[in-house]
Short mmCIF file of C-alpha atoms and ligand atoms in Angstrom, two decimals:
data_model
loop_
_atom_site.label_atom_id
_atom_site.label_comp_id
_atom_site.label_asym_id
_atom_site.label_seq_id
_atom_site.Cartn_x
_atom_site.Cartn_y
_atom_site.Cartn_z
CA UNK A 1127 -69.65 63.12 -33.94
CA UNK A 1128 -67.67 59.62 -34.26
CA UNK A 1129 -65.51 61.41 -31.35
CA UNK A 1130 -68.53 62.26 -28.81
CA UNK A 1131 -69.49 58.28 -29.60
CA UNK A 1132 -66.05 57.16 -28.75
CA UNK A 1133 -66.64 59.26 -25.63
CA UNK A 1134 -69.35 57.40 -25.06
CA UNK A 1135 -67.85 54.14 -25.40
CA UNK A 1136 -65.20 55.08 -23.34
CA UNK A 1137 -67.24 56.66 -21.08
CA UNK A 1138 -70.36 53.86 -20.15
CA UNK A 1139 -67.54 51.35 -18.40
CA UNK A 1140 -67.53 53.99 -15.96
CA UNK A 1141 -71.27 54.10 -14.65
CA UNK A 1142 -70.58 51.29 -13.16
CA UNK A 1143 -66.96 51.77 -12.16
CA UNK A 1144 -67.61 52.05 -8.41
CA UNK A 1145 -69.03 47.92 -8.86
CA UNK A 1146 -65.55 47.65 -10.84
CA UNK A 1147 -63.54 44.92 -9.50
CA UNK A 1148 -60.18 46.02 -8.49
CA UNK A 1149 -58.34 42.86 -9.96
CA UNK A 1150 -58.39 41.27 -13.36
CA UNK A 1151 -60.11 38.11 -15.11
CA UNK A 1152 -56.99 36.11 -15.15
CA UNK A 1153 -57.60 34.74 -19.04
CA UNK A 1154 -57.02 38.55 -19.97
CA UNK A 1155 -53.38 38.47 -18.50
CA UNK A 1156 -50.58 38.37 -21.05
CA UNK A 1157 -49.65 34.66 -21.96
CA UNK A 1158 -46.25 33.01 -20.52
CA UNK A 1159 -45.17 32.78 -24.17
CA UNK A 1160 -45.35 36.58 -24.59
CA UNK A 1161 -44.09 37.39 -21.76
CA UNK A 1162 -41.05 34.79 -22.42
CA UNK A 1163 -40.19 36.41 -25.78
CA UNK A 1164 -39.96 39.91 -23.69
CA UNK A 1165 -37.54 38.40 -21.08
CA UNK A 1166 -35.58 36.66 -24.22
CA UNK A 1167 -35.34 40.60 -25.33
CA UNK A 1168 -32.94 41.18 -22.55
CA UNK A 1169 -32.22 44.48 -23.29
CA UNK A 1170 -34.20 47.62 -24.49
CA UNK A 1171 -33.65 51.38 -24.98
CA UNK A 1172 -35.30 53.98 -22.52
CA UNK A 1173 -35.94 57.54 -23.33
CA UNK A 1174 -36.78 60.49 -21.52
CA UNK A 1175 -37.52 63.34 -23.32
CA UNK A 1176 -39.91 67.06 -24.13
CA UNK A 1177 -39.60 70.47 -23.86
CA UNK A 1178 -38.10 70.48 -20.51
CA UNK A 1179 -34.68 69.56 -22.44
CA UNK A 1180 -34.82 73.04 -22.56
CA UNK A 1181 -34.27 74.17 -19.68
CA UNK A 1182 -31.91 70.95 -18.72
CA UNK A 1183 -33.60 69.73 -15.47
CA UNK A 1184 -35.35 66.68 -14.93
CA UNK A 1185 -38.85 65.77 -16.82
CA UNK A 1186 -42.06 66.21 -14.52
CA UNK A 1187 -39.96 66.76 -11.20
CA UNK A 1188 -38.67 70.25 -12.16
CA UNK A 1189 -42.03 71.75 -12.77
CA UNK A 1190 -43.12 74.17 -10.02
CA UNK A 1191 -39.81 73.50 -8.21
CA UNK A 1192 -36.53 74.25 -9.81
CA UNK A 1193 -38.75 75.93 -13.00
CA UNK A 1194 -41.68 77.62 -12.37
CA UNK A 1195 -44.89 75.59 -13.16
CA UNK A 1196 -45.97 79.02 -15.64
CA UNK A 1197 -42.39 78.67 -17.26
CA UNK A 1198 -42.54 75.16 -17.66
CA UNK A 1199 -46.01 74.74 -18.63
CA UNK A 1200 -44.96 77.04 -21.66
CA UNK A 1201 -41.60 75.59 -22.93
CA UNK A 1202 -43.45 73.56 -25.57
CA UNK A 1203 -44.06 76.98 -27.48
CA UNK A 1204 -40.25 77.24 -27.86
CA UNK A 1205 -39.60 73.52 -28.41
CA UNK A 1206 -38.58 72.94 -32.03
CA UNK A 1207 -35.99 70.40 -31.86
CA UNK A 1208 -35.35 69.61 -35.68
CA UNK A 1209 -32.35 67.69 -35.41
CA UNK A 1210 -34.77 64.72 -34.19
CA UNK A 1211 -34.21 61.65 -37.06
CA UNK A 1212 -35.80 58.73 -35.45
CA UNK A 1213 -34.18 56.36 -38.01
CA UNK A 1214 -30.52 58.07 -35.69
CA UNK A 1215 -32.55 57.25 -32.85
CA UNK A 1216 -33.32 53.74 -33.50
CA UNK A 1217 -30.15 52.60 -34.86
CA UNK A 1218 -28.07 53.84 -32.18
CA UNK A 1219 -30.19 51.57 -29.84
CA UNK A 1220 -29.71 48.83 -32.51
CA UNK A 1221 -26.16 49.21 -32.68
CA UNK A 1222 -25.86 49.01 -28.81
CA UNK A 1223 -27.50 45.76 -29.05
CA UNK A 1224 -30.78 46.78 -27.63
CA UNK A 1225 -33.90 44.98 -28.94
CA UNK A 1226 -36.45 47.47 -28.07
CA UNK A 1227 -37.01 50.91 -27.30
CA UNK A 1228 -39.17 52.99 -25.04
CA UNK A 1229 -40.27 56.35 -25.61
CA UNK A 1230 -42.21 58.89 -22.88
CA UNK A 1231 -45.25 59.36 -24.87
CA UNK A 1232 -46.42 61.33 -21.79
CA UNK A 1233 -44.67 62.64 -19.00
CA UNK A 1234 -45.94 63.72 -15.60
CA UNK A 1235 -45.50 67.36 -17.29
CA UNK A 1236 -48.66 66.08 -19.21
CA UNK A 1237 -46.97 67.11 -22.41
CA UNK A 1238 -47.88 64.51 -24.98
CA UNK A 1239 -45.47 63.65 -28.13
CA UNK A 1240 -48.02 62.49 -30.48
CA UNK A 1241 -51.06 64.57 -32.50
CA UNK A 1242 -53.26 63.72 -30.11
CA UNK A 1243 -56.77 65.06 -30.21
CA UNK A 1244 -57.86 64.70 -26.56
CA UNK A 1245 -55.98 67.67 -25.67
CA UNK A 1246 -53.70 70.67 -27.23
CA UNK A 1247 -51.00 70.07 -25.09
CA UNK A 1248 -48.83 68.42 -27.63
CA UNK A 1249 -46.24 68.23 -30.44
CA UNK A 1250 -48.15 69.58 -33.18
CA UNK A 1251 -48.92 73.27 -31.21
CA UNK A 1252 -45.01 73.23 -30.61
CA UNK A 1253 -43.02 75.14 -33.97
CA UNK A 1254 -42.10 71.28 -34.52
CA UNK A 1255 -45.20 70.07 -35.76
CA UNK A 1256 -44.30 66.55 -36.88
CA UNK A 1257 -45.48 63.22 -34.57
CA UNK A 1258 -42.56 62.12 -32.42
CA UNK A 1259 -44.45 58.88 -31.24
CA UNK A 1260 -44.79 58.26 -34.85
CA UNK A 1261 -42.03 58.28 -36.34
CA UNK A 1262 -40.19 56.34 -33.95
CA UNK A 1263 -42.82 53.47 -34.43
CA UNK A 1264 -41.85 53.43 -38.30
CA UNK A 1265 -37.97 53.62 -37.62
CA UNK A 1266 -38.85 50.74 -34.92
CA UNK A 1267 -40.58 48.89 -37.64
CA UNK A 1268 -37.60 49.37 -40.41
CA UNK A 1269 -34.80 48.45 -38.28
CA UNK A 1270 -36.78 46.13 -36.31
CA UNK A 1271 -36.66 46.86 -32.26
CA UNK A 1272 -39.75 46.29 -30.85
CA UNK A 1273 -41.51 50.14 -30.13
CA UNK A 1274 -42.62 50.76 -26.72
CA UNK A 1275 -44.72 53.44 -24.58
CA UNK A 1276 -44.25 55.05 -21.79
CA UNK A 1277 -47.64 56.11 -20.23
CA UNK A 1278 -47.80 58.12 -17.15
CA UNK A 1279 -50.89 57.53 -14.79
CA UNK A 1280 -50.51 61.03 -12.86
CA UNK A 1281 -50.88 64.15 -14.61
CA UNK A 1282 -50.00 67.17 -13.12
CA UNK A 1283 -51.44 69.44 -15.59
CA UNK A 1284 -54.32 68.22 -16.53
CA UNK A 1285 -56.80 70.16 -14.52
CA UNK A 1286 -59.26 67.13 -13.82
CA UNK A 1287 -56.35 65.17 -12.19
CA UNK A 1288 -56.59 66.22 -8.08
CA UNK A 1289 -52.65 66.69 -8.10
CA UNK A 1290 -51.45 69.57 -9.94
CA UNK A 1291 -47.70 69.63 -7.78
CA UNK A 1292 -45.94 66.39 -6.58
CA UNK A 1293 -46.89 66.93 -2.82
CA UNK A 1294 -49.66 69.13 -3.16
CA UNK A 1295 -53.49 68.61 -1.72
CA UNK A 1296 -56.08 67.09 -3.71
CA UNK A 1297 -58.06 69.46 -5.64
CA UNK A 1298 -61.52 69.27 -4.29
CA UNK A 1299 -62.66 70.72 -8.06
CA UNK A 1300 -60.57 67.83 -10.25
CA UNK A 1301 -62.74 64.86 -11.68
CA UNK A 1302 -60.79 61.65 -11.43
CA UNK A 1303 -63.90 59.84 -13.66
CA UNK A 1304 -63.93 62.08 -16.57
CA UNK A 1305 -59.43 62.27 -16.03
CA UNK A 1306 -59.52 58.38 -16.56
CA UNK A 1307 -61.62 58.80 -19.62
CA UNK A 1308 -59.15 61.52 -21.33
CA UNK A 1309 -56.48 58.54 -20.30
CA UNK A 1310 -58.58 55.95 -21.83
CA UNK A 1311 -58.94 58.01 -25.23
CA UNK A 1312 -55.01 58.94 -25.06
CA UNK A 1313 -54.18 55.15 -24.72
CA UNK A 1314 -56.77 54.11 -27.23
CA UNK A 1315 -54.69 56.50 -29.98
CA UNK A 1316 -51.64 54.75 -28.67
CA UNK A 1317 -52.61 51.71 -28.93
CA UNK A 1318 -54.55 52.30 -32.13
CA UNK A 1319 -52.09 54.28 -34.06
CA UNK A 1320 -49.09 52.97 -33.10
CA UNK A 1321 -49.36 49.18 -32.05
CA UNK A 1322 -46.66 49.28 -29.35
CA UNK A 1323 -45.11 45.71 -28.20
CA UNK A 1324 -45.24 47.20 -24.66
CA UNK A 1325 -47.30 49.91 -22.39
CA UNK A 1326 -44.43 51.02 -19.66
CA UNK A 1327 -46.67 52.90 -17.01
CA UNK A 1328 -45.63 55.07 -14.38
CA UNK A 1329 -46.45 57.40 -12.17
CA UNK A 1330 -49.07 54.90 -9.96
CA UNK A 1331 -48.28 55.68 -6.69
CA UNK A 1332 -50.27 59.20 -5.60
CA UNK A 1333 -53.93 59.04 -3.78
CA UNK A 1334 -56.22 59.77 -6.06
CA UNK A 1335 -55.20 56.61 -8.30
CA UNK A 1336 -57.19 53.51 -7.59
CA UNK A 1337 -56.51 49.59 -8.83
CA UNK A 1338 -60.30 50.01 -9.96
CA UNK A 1339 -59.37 52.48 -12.20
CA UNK A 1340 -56.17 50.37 -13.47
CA UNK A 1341 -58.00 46.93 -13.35
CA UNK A 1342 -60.70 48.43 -15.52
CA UNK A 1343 -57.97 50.06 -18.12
CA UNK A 1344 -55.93 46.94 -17.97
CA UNK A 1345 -59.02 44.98 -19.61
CA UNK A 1346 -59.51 47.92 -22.02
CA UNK A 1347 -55.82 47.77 -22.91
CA UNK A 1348 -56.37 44.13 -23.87
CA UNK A 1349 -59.93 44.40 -25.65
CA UNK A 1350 -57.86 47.09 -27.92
CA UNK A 1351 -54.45 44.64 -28.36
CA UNK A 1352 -54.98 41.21 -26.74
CA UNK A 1353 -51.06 40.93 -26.91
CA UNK A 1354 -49.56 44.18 -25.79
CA UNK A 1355 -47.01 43.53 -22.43
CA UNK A 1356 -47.98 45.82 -19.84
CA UNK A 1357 -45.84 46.57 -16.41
CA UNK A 1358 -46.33 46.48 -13.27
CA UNK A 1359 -47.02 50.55 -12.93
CA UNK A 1360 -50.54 50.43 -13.78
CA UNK A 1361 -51.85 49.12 -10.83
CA UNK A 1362 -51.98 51.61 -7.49
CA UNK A 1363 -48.88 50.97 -5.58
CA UNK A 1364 -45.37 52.13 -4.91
CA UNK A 1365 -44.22 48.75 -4.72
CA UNK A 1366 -42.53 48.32 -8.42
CA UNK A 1367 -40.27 45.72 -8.00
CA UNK A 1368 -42.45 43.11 -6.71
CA UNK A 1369 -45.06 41.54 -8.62
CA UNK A 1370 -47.56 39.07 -7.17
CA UNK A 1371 -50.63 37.62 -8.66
CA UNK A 1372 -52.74 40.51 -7.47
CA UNK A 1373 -50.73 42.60 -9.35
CA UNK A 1374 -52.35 44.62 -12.25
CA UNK A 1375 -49.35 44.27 -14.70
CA UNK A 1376 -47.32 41.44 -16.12
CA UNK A 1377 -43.72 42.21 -15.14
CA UNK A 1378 -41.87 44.03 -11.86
CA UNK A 1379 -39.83 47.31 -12.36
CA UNK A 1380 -36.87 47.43 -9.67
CA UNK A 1381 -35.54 51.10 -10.61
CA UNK A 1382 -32.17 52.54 -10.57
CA UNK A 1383 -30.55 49.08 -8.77
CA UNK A 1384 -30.31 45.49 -10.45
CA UNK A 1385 -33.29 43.24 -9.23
CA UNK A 1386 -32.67 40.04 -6.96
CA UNK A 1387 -32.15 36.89 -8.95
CA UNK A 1388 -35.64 35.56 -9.71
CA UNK A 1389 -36.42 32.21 -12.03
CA UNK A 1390 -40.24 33.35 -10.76
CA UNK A 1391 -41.60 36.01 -11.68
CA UNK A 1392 -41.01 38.79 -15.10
CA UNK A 1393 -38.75 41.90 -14.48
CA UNK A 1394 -36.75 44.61 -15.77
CA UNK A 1395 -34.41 47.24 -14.18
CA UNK A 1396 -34.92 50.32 -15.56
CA UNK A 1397 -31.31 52.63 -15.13
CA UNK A 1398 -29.75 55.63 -16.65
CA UNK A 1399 -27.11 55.83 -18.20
CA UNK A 1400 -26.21 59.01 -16.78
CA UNK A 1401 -27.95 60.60 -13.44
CA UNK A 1402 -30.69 62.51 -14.73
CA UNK A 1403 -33.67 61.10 -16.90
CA UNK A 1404 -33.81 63.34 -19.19
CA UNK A 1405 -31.04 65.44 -20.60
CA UNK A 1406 -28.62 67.62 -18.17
CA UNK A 1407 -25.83 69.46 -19.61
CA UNK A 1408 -22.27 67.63 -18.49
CA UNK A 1409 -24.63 65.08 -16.30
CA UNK A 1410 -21.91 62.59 -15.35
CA UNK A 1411 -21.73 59.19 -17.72
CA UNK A 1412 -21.37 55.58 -16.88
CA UNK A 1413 -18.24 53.48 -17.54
CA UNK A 1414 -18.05 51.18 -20.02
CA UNK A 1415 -17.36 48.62 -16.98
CA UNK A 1416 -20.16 49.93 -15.12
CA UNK A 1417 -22.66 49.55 -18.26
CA UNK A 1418 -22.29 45.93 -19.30
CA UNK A 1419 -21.82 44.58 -15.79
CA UNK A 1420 -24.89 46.18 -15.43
CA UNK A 1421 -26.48 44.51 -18.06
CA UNK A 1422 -24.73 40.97 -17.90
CA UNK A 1423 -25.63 41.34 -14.01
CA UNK A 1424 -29.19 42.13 -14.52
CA UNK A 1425 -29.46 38.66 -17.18
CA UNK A 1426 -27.88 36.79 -14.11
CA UNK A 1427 -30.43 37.63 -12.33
CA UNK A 1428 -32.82 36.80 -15.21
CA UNK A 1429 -33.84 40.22 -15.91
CA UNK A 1430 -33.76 42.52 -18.63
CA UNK A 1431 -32.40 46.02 -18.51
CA UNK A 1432 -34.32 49.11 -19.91
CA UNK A 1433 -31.21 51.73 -19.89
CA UNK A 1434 -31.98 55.08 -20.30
CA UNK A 1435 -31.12 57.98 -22.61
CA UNK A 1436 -31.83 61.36 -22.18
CA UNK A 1437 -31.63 63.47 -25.94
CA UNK A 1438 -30.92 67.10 -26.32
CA UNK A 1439 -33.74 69.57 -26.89
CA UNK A 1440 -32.42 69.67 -30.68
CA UNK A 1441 -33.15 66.14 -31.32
CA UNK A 1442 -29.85 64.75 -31.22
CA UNK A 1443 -28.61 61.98 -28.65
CA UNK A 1444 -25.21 63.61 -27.28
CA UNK A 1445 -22.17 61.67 -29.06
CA UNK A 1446 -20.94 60.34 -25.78
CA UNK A 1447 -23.90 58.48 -25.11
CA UNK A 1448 -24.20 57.34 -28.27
CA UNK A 1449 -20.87 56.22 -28.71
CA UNK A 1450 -21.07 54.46 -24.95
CA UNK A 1451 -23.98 52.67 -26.54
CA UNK A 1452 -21.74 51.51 -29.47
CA UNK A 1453 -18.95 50.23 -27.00
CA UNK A 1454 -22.11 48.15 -25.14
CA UNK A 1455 -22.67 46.63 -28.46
CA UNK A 1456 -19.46 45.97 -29.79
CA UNK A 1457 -19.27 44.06 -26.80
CA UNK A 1458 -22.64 42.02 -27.11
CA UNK A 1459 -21.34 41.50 -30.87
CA UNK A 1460 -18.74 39.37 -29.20
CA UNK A 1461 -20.63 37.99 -26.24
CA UNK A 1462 -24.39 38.03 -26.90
CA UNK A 1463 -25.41 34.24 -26.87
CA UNK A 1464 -24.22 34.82 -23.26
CA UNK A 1465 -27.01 37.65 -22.76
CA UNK A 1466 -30.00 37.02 -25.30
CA UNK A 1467 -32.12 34.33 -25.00
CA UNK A 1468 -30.25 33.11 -21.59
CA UNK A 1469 -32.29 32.10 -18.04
CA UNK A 1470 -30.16 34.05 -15.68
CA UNK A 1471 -28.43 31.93 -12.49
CA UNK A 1472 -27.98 29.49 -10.69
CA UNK A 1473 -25.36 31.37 -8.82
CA UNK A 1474 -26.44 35.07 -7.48
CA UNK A 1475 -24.61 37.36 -9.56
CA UNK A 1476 -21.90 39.44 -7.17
CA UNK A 1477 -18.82 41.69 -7.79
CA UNK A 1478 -16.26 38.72 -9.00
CA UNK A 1479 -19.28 36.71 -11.47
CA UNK A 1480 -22.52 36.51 -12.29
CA UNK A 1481 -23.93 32.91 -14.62
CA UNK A 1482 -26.01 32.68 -17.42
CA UNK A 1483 -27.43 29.72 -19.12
CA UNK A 1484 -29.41 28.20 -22.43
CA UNK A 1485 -30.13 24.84 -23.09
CA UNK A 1486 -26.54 22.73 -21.47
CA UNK A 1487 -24.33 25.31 -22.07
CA UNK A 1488 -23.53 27.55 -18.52
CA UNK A 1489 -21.48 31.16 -19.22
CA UNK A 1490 -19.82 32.05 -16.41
CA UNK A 1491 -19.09 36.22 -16.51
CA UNK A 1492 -16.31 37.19 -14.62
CA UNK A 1493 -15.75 41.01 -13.58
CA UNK A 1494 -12.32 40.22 -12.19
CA UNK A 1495 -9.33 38.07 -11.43
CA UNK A 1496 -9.13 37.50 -7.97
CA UNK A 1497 -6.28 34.82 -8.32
CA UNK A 1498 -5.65 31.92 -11.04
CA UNK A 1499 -8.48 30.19 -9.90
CA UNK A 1500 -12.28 30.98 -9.63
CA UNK A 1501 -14.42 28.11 -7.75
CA UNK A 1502 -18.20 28.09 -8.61
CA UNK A 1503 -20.43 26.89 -5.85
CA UNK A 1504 -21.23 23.51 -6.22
CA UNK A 1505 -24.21 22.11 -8.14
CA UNK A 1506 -25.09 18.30 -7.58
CA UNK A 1507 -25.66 15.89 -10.27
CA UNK A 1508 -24.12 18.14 -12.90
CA UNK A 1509 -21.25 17.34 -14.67
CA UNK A 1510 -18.71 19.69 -16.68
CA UNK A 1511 -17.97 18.15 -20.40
CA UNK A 1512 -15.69 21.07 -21.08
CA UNK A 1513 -14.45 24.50 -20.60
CA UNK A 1514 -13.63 27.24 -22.97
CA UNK A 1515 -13.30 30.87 -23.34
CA UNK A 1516 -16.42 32.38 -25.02
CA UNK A 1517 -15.36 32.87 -28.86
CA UNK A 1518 -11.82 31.71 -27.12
CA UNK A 1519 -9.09 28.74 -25.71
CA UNK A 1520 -10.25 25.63 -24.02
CA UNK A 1521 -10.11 26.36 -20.02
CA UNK A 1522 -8.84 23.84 -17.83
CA UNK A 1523 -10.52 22.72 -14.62
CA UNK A 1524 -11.54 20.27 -12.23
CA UNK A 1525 -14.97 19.30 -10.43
CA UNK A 1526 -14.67 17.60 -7.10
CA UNK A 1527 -17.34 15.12 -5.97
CA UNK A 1528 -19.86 17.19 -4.68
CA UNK A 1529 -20.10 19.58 -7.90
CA UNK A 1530 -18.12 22.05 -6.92
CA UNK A 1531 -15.80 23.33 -10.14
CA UNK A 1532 -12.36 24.89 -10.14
CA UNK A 1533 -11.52 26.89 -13.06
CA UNK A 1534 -7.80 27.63 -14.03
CA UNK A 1535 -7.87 31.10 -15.37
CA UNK A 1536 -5.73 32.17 -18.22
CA UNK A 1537 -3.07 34.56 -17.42
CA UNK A 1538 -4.77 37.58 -18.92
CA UNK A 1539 -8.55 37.57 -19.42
CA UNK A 1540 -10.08 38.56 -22.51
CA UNK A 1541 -12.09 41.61 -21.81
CA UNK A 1542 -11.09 43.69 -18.70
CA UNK A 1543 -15.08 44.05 -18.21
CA UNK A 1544 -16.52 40.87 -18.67
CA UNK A 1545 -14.78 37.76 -19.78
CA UNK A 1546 -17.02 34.59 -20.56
CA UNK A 1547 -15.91 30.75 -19.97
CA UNK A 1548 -18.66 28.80 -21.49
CA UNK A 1549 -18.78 25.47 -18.66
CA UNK A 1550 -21.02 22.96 -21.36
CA UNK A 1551 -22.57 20.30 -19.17
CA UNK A 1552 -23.96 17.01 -19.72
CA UNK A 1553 -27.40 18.06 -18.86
CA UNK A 1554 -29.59 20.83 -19.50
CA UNK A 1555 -28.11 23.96 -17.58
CA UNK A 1556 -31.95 25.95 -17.49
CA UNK A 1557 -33.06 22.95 -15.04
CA UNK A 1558 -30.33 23.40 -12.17
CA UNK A 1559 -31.96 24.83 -8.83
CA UNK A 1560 -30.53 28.11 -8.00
CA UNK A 1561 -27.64 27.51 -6.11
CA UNK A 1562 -28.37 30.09 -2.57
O1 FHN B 824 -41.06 59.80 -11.66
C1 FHN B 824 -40.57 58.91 -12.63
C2 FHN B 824 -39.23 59.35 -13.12
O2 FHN B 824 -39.31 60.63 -13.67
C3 FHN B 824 -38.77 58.38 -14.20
O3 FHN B 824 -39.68 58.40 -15.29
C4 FHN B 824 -38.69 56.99 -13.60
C5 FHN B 824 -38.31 55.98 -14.66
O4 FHN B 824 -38.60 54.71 -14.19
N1 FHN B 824 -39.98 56.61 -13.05
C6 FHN B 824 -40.52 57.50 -12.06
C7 FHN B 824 -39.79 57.42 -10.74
O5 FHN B 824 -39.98 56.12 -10.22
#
């Protein structure tokens, strides 16, 4: 009975959904001081995973094409995966630095990783049994990372959504009204159960979705948790990594590439750390180099960096991923006033530096040595107190009258993939226009 009433609740919005508005009451939106504790975060764990680990290929996109749709639609009666610890989980993202972790909750595959009741395709009707979305909220909790969700808006096997294949016609017999309420009761237990710090949607960009539908479960979202962050993959569009204030979401999501320096506007790149999402067998690795300039590129251009990890379909993370995660920390153990809790710029991050800043000191990351000297672009009324090597040796230099500052680089630099000189100014280094 209490479920037909929440039904019901869930339901009534809708009557009048066609009057919806397709944009949000702006008091609703997620405050600037939420939103600048999530860009303090810097970096967070992503993670692709479900029964498709099984077969190797990528989550959602190999259903009905490189495994047939009957095939995949049935791996969850074989997935059992019980070398999954969440606690192994959740520290390997703590020990790579990361302050919070994302988990696909729900797929395009549909396939949901929590008990929930809306429908049976889920963990517990797998020979697992045991709440995946759960149990990484309460390792989140005891190791403290902030637990995420990834949502999906499309669902290609839920019968009432019109696309059942990527590509495929509308299905004239699908019921977008009564799909948004199964979405609405899936997000409620989310939301509910497992009080995530963020809602990472996806999956926004096929016909039948509508910003009617989003603007309407964007105000839901925030009558259920007030605070929770929510992206910019809610509302209908393809266009993730802009955000404008039209946008139904509170942060952009440039994907697979580092986003352009912006002191504006909220956003996160969201990369893998190997090609595929989720798990392929021998799927070729990042370098060390190519991971933290990633990351220390992605703060210069004052973004975070939601790297992704795809886990093995018997629960473990492979070794070489998690001990690539270790090297990224080891690193920020060393370097990580540089990355947390910086503004990124003024200077555009490119191949020989990127900048950071917080409060009057200015880090200045450098890739590579070019030469003994590395000239910053000038930046007027600013003036250098000193120089030193992060953690390091004072650095000399010299700043010519219009701002411009010459450092003398050390003979060998400290870390072959990102060295820091920390420039500390006489003023404070968040103010300083970015430098174009
Ligand atoms: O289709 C998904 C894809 O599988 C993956 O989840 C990425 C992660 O950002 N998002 C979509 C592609 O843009």
């Amino acid at each position: 009975m209490k479920y037909f009433f929440n039904l019901l609740i869930l339901f009534l919005p809708f009557c009048q959904l066609k009057a919806q508005s397709s944009s949000i009451d702006p008091s609703i939106k997620t405050s600037k001081a939420l939103m600048d504790d999530f860009m303090d975060q810097r970096f967070g764990m992503f993670i692709h995973w479900g029964p498709v680990t099984l077969r190797g290929t990528e989550i959602g996109w190999s259903r009905g094409t490189s495994v047939p749709t009957e095939d995949y639609d049935n791996l969850y009666k074989e997935f059992n995966p019980v070398l999954f610890d969440a606690n192994a989980w959740v520290k390997a993202a703590k020990e790579a630095g990361m302050k919070y972790l994302t988990i696909t909750a729900k797929h395009h595959d549909g396939f949901c990783l929590w008990p929930t009741k809306v429908s049976n395709y889920n963990i517990m009707n797998s020979p697992y049994k045991k709440d995946i979305v759960g149990e990484l909220a309460r390792a989140c909790k005891k190791y403290d990372i902030k637990f995420c969700i990834y949502f999906t808006v499309l669902d290609w096997h839920d019968p009432d959504y019109p696309i059942h294949i990527s590509g495929s016609k509308a299905d004239p017999n699908a019921n977008m009204d009564k799909f948004v309420i199964t979405m609405k009761s899936e997000l409620q237990e989310l939301v509910t159960n497992y009080h995530p710090y963020m809602l990472w949607f996806d999956g926004n960009w096929e016909s039948p979705w509508k910003n009617e539908y989003a603007a309407n479960i964007y105000t839901f979202l925030k009558k259920l948790d007030p605070n929770v962050i929510i992206n910019n993959r809610l509302g209908a569009n393809d266009n993730h990594p802009t955000l404008t204030h039209e946008t139904i979401g509170d942060f952009a999501t440039p994907e697979q590439r580092i986003g352009e320096l912006n002191m504006k506007t909220p956003w996160e790149t969201c990369m893998t750390i190997c090609n595929q999402w989720a798990w392929k067998p021998n799927d070729t690795m990042k370098t060390l180099k190519q991971c933290i300039q990633t990351l220390v590129k992605t703060a210069g251009g004052n973004g975070n960096l939601l790297f992704n990890v795809g886990p093995m379909p018997d629960g473990r993370m492979e070794e070489r991923q998690v001990k690539r995660l270790k090297e990224m920390g080891d690193w920020l153990k060393i370097y990580g006033e540089s990355v947390y809790g910086t503004k990124g710029g003024p200077f555009k991050p490119n191949e020989a530096f990127a900048a950071t800043r917080k409060g009057n000191k200015l880090y200045v990351h450098i890739f590579e040595k070019k030469s003994n000297t590395l000239t910053l672009p000038a930046i007027a009324n600013v003036k250098v107190k000193q120089a030193y090597l992060l953690k390091g040796d004072k650095i000399n230099y010299n700043q010519d009258t219009d701002g411009a500052v010459t450092l003398q680089l050390p003979g060998q630099l400290p870390d072959s993939n990102d060295s820091v000189i920390v420039l500390e100014l006489t003023t404070n280094a968040e103010t300083i226009p970015v430098v174009s």
